[in-house]
CSV table of C-alpha atoms in Angstrom, one decimal:
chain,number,residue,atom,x,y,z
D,29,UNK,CA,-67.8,-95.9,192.3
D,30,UNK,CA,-65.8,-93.4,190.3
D,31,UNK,CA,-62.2,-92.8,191.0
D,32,UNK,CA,-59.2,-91.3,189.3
D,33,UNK,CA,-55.8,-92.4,189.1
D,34,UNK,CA,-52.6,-90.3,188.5
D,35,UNK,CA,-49.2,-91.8,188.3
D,36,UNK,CA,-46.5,-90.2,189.4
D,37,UNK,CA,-46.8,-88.0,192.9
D,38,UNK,CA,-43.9,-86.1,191.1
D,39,UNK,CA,-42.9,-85.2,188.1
D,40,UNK,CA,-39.5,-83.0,186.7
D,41,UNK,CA,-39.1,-81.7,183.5
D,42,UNK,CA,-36.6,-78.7,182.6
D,43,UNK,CA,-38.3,-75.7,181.4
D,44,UNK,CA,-39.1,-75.5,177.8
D,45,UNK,CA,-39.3,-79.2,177.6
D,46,UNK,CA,-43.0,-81.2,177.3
D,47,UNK,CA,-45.0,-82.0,180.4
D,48,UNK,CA,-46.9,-84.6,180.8
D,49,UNK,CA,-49.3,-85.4,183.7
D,50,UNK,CA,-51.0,-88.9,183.5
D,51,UNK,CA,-54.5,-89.2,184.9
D,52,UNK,CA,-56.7,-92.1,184.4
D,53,UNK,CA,-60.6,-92.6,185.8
D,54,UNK,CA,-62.7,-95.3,186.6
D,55,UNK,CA,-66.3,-94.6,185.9
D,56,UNK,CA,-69.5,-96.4,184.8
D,57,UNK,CA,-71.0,-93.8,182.5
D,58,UNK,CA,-69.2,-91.0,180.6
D,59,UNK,CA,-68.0,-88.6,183.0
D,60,UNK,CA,-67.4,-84.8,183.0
D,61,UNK,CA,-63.3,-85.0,183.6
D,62,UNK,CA,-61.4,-81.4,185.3
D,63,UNK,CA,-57.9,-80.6,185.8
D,64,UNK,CA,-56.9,-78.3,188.3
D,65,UNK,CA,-53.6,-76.2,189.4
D,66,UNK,CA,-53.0,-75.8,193.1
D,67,UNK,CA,-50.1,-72.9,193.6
D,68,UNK,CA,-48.2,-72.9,197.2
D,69,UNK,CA,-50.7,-71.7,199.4
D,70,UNK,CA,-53.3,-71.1,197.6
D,71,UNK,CA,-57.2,-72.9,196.4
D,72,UNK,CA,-57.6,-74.7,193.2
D,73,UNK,CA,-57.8,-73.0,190.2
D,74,UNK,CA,-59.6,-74.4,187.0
D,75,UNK,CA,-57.0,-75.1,183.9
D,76,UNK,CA,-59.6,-77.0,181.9
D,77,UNK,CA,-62.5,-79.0,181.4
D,78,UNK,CA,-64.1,-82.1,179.6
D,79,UNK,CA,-67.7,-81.8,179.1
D,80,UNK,CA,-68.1,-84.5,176.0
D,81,UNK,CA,-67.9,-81.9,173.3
D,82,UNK,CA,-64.5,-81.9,172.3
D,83,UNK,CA,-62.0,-84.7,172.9
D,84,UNK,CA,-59.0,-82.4,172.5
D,85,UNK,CA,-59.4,-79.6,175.5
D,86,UNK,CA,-57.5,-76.6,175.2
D,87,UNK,CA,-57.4,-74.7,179.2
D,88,UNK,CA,-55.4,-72.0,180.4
D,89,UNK,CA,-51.3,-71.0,180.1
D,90,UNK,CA,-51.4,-73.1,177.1
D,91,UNK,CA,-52.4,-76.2,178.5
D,92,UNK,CA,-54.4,-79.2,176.8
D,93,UNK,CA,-55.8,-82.6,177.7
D,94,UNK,CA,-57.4,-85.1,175.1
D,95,UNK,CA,-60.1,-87.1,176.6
D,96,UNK,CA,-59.7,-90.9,175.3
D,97,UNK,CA,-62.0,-93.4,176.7
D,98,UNK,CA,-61.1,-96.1,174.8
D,99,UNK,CA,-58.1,-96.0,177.6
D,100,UNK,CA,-60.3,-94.2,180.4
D,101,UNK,CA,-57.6,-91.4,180.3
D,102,UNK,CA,-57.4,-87.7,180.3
D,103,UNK,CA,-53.7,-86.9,180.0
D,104,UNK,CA,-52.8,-83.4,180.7
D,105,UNK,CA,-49.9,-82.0,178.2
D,106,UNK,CA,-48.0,-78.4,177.8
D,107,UNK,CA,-45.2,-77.8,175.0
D,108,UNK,CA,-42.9,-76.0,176.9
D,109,UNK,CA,-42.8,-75.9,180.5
D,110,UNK,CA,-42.5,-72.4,181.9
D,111,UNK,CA,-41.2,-72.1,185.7
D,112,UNK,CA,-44.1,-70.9,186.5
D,113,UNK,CA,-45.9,-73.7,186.0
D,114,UNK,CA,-44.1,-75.3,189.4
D,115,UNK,CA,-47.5,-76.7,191.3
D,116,UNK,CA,-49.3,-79.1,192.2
D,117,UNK,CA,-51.6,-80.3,189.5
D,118,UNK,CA,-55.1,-82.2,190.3
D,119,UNK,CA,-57.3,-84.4,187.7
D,120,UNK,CA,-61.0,-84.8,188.9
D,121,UNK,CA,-63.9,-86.9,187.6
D,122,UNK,CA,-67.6,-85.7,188.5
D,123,UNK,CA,-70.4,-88.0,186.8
D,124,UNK,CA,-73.5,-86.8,184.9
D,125,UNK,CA,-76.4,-86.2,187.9
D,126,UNK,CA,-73.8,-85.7,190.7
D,127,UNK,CA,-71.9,-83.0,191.5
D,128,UNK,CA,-69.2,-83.6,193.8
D,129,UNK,CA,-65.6,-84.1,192.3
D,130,UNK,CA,-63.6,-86.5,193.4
D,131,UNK,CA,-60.3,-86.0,192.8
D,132,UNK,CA,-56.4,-87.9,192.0
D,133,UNK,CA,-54.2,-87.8,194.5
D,134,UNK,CA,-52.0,-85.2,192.5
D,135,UNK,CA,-48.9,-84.5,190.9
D,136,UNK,CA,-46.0,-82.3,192.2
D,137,UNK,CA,-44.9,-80.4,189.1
D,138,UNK,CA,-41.2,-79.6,189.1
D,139,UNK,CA,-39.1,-77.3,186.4
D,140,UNK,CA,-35.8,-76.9,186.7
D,141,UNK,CA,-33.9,-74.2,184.7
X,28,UNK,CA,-63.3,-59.1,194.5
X,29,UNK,CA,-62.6,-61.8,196.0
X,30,UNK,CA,-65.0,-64.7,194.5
X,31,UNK,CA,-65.0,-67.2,197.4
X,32,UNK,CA,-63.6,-65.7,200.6
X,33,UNK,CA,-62.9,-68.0,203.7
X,34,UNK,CA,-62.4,-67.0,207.2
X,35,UNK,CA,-60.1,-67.2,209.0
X,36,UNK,CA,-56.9,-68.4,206.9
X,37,UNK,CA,-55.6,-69.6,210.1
X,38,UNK,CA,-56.9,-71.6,212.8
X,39,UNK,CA,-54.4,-72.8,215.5
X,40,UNK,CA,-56.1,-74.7,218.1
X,41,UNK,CA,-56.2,-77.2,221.2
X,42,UNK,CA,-58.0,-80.7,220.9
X,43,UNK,CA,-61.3,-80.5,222.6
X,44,UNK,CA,-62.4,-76.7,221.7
X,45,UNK,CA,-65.2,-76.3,219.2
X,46,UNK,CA,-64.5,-74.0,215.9
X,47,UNK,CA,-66.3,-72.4,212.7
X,48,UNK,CA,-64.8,-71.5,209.3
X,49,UNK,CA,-66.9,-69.4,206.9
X,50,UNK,CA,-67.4,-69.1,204.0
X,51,UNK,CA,-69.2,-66.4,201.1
X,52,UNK,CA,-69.5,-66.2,197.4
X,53,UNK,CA,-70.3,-63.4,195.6
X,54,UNK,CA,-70.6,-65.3,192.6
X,55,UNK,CA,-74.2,-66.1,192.5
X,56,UNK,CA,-74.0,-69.7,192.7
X,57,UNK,CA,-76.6,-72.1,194.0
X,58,UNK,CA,-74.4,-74.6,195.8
X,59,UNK,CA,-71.7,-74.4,197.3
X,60,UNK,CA,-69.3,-77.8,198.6
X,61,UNK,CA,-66.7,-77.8,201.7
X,62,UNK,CA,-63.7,-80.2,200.7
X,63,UNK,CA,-61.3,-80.8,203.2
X,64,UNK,CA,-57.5,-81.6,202.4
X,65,UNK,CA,-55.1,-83.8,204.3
X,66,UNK,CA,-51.4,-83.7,204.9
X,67,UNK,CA,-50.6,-85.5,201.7
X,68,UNK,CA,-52.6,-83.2,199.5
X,69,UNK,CA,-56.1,-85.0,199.0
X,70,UNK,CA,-58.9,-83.6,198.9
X,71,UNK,CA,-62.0,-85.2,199.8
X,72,UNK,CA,-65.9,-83.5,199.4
X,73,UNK,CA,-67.3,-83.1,202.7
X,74,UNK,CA,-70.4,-81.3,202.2
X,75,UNK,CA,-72.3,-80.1,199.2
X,76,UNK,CA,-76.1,-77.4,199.7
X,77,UNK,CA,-77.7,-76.4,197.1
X,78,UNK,CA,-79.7,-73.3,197.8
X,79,UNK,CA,-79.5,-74.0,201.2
X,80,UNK,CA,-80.5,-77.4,201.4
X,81,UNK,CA,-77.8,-79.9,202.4
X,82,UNK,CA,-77.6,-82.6,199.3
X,83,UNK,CA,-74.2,-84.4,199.6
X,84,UNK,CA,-72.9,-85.4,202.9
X,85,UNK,CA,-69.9,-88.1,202.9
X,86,UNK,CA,-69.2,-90.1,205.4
X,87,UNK,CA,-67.7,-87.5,208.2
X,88,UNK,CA,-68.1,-87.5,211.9
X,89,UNK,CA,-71.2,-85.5,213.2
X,90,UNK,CA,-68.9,-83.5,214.9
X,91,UNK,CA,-68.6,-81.8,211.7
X,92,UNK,CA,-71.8,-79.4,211.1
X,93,UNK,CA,-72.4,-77.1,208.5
X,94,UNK,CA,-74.6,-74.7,207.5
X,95,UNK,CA,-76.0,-72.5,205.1
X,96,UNK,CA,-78.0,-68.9,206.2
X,97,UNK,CA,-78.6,-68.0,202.8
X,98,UNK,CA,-77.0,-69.5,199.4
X,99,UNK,CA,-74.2,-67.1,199.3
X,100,UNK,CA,-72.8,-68.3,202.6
X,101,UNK,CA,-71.8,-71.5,204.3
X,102,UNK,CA,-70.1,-72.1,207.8
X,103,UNK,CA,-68.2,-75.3,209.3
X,104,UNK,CA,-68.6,-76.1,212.4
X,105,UNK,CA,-66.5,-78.1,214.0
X,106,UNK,CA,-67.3,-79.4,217.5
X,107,UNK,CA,-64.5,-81.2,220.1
X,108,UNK,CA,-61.5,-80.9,217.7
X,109,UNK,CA,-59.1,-84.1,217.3
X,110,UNK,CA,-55.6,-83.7,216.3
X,111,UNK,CA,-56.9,-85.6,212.9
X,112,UNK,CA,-59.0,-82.7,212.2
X,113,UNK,CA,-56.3,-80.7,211.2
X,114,UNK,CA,-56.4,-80.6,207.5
X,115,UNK,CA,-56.5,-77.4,204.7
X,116,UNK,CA,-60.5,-77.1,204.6
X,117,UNK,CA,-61.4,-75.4,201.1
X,118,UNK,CA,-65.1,-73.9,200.4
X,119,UNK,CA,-66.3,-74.2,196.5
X,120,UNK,CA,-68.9,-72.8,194.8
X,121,UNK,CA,-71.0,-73.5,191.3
X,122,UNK,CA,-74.1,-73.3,189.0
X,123,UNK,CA,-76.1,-76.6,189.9
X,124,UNK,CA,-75.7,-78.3,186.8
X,125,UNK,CA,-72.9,-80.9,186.1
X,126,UNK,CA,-70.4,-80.3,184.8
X,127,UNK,CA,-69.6,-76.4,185.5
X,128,UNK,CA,-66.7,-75.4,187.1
X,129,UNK,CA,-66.3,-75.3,190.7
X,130,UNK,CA,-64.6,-72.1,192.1
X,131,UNK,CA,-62.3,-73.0,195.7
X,132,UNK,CA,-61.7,-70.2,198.4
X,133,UNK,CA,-58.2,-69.8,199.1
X,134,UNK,CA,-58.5,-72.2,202.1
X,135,UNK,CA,-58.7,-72.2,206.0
X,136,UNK,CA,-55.4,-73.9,207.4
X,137,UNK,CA,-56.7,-75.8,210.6
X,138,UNK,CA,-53.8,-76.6,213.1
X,139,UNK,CA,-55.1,-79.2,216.4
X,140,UNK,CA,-52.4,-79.0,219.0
């Protein structure tokens, strides 16, 4: 069964500095791989996608993941965090046929001034 | 325009009473999913139709029914609420292949006292 892994429920970085969000999967054939942002009170909003094109994704608001699956990772990076990017950040794996996601247990996203 | 729209936002309850949530995109889509997310911020596919037929249903209690009028809209129902009901219940839309990006309402906020 496909899963996804994402270490650290939290992570703080000061704005301007690099994020990094770790997200690893589990999954028998190559997978399609998603990162999503969840605001405060709000539905899931799409920051980018691996589809097996690319291995380097570039998303939205300057984010990029690099799919990797020699290490079964899709690490999500940013250069500079912005304090807007305060949110809680999902990775999702959905495999080729199927079409439900099944998603990491998420990452709190802190920036601090 | 609202993409996917849910209603109601929020749904304060008593344990026993039967409820819907709906749900409409005016995206065109052909299937649309109901995920459900818990206290600690995971989210978990419930449901997925695709153009009106029901094609992924996880394991969740039959008193949990949805359905699908046409394949721009589909309801929850929710019969004899349990306090562990209450949960953030998003609706999603996409195109039926793998692999496209699924579009989340803004959420329904469902509160069992």
């Amino acid at each position: 069964a496909q899963s996804v892994t994402q270490l650290g429920s939290h992570v703080s970085v000061s704005e301007g500095a690099l994020v990094l969000l770790r997200c690893n999967y589990s999954s028998s054939v190559p997978p399609y791989l998603f990162w999503y942002v969840q605001y405060p009170n709000q539905g899931l909003q799409l920051l980018l996608k691996y589809t097996s094109a690319a291995t380097l994704v570039k998303g939205i608001n300057d984010f990029e993941a690099e799919f990797k699956k020699s290490e079964t990772s899709f690490h999500l990076t940013k250069p500079s965090a912005h304090m807007s990017d305060a949110a809680e950040y999902f990775c999702a794996v959905q495999n080729t046929g199927f079409q439900k996601l099944v998603f990491g247990t998420g990452t709190r996203l802190l920036v601090s001034p | 325009d609202t993409a996917v729209s849910q209603t109601p936002k929020y749904l304060v309850t008593q344990m026993g009473n039967d409820k819907s949530i709906k749900c409409e995109q005016n995206l065109g889509h052909d299937t649309m999913y109901w995920y459900k997310q818990d206290s600690k911020k995971f989210l978990k596919i419930m449901f997925s139709y695709n153009n009106k037929e029901l094609i992924i249903n996880e394991t969740v209690p039959n008193r949990f029914s949805p359905k699908s009028p046409d394949k721009a809209h589909l309801n929850l129902h929710i019969n004899s609420l349990e306090l562990g009901d209450s949960a953030v219940y998003f609706c999603a839309s996409s195109q039926a292949s793998s692999g496209d990006e699924q579009f989340f309402g803004p959420g329904t906020r469902l509160t069992v006292l």
